[in-house]
XYZ file of N, CA, C and O in Angstrom:
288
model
N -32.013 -52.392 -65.616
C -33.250 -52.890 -66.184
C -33.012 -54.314 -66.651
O -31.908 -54.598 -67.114
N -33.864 -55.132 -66.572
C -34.117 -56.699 -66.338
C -34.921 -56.865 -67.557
O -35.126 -58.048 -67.829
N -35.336 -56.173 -68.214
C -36.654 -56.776 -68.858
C -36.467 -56.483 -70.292
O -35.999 -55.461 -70.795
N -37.029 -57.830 -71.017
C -36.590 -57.517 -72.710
C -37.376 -56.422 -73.553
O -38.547 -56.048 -73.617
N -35.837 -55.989 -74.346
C -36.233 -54.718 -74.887
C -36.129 -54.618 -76.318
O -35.417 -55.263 -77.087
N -36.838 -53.834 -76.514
C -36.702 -53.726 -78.632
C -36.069 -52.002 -78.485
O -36.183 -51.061 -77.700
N -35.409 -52.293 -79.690
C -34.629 -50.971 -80.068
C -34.943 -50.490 -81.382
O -34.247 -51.007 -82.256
N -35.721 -49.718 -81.747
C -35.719 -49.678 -83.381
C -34.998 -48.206 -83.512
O -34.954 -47.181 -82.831
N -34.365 -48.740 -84.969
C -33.211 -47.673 -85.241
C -33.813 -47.521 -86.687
O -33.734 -48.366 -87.579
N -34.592 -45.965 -86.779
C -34.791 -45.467 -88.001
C -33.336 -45.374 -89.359
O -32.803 -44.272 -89.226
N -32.654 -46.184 -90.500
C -31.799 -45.590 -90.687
C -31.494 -44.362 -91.330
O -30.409 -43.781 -91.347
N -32.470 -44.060 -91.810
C -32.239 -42.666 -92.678
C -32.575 -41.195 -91.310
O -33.238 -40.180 -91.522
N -31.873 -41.569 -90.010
C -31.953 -40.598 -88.699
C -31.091 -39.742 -89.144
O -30.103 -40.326 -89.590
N -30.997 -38.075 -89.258
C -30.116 -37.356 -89.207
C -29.888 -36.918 -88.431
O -29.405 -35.814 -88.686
N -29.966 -37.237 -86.925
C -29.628 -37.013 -85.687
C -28.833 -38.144 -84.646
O -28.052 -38.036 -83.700
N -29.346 -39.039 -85.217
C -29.238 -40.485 -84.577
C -28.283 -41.624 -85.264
O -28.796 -42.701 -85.568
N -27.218 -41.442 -85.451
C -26.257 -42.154 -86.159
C -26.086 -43.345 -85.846
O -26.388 -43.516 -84.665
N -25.449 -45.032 -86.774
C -25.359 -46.506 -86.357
C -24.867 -46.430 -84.629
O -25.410 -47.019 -83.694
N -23.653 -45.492 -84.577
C -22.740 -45.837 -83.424
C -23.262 -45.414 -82.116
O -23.007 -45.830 -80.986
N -24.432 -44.048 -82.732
C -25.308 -43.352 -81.144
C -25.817 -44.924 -80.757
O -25.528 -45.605 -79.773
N -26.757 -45.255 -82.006
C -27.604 -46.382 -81.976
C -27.188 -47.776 -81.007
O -27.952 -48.602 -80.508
N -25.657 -47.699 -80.943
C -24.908 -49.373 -80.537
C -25.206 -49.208 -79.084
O -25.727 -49.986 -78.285
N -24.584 -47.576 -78.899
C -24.419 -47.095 -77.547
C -25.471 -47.178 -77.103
O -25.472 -47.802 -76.041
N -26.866 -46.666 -77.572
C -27.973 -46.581 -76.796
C -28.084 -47.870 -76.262
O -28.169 -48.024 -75.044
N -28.095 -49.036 -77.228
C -28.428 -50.335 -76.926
C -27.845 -50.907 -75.683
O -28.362 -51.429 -74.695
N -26.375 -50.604 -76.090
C -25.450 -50.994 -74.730
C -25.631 -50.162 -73.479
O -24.773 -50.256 -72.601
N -26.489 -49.495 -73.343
C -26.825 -48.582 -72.172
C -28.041 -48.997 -71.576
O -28.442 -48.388 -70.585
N -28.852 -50.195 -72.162
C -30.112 -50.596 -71.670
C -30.207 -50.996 -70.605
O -31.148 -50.830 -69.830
N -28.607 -51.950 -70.339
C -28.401 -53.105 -68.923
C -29.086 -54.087 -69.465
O -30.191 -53.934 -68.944
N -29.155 -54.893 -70.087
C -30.442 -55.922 -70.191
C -29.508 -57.160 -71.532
O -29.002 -56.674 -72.543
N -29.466 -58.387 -71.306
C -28.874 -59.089 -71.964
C -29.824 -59.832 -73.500
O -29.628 -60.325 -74.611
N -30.867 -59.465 -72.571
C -32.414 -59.592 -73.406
C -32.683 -58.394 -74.245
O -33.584 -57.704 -73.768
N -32.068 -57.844 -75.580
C -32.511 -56.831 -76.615
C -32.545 -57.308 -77.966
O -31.795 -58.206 -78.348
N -33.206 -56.864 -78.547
C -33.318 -57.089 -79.846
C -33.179 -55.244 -80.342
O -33.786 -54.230 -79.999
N -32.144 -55.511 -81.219
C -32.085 -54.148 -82.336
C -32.198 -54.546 -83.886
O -31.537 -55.176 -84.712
N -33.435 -53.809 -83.822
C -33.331 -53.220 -85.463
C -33.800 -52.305 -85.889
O -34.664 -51.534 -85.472
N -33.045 -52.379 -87.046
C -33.191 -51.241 -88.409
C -34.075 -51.443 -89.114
O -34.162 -52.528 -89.690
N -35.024 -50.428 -89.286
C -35.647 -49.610 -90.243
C -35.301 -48.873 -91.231
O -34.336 -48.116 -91.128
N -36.062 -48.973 -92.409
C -35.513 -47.701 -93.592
C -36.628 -46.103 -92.866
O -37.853 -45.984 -92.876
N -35.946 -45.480 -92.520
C -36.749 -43.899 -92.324
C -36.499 -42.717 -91.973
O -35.420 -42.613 -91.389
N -37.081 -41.769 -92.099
C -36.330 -40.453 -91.983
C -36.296 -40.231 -90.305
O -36.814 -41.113 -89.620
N -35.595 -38.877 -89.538
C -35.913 -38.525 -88.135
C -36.922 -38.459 -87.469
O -36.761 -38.527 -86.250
N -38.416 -38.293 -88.035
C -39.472 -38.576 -87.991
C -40.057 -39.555 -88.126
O -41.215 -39.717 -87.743
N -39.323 -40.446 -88.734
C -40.375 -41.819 -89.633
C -41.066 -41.793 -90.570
O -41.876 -42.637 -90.952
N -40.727 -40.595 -91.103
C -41.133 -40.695 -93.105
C -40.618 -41.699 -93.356
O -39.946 -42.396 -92.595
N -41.020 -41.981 -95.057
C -40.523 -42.498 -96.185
C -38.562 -41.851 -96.354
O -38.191 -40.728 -96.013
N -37.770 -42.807 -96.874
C -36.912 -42.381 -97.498
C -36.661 -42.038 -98.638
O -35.607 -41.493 -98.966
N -37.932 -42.406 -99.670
C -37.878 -42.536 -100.860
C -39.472 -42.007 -101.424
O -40.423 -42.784 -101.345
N -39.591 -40.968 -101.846
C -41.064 -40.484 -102.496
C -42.026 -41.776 -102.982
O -41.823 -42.198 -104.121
N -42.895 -42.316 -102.297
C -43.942 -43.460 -102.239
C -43.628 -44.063 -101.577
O -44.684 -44.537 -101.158
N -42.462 -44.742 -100.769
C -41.731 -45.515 -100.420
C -42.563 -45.748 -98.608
O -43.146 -44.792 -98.095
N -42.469 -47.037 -97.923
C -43.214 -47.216 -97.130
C -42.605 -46.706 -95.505
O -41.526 -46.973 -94.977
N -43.561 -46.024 -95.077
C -42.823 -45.084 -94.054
C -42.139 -45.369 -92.769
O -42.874 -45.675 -91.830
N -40.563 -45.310 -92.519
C -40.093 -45.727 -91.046
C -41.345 -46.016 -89.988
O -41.261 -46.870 -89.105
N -42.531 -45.175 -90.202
C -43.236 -45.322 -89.060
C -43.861 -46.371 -89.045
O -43.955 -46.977 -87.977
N -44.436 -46.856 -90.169
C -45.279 -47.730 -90.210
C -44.339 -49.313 -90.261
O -44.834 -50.401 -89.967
N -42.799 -49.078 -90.739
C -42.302 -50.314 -90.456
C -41.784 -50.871 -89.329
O -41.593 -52.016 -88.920
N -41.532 -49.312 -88.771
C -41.066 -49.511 -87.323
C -41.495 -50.165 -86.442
O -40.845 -50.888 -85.687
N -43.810 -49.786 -86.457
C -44.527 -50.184 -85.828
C -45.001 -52.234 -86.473
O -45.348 -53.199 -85.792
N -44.802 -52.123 -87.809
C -44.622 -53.904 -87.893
C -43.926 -54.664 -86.778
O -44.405 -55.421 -85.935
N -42.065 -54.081 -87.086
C -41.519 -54.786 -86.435
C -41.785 -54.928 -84.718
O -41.407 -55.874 -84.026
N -42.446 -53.865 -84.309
C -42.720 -53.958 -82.638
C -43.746 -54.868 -83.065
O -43.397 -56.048 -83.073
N -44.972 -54.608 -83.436
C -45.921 -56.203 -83.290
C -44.961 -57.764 -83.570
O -45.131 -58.699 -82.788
N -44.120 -57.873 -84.577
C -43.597 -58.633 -84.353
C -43.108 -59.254 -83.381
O -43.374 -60.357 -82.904
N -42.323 -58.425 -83.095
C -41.303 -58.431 -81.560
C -42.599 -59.113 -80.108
O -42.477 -60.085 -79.362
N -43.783 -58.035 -80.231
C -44.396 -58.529 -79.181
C -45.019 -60.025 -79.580
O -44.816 -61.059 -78.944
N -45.785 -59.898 -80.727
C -46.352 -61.390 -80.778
C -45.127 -62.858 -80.420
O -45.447 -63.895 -79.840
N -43.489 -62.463 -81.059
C -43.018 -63.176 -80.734
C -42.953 -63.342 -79.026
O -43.074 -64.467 -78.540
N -42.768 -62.235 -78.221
C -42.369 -62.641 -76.737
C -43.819 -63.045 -76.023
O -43.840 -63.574 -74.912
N -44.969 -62.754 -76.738
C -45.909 -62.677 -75.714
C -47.392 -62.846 -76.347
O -48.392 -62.132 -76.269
N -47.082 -64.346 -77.151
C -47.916 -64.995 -77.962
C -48.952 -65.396 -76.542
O -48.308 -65.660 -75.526
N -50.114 -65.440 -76.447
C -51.170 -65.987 -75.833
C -52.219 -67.008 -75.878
O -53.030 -67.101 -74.956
């Protein structure tokens, strides 16, 4: 795969550990990735009772990501 990729890594995953996370990345083929971390549970809860939810930061950082590659 050729084409730039975003990786978001919930950290509070209890399935999905930093090092699964490196590997996944390094398994993309693609020299073009961006990885990051999120605070959130395996789902994308909150980590913290009120606290703002993996899902919803997860989904910031992808608008980010896209507005940066594919401003119009």
């Amino acid at each position: 795969m050729r084409t730039p990729s975003l990786f978001v890594e919930l950290t509070g995953d209890a399935a999905c550990f930093p090092a699964d996370a490196k590997a996944m990345v390094a398994a993309l083929g693609t020299d073009d990735v961006d990885h990051r971390r999120v605070a959130g549970t395996h789902f994308g809860g909150p980590l913290r009772p009120g606290g703002p939810t993996g899902a919803s930061l997860a989904a910031a950082e992808i608008g980010e990501w896209l507005a940066e590659r594919f401003r119009g």
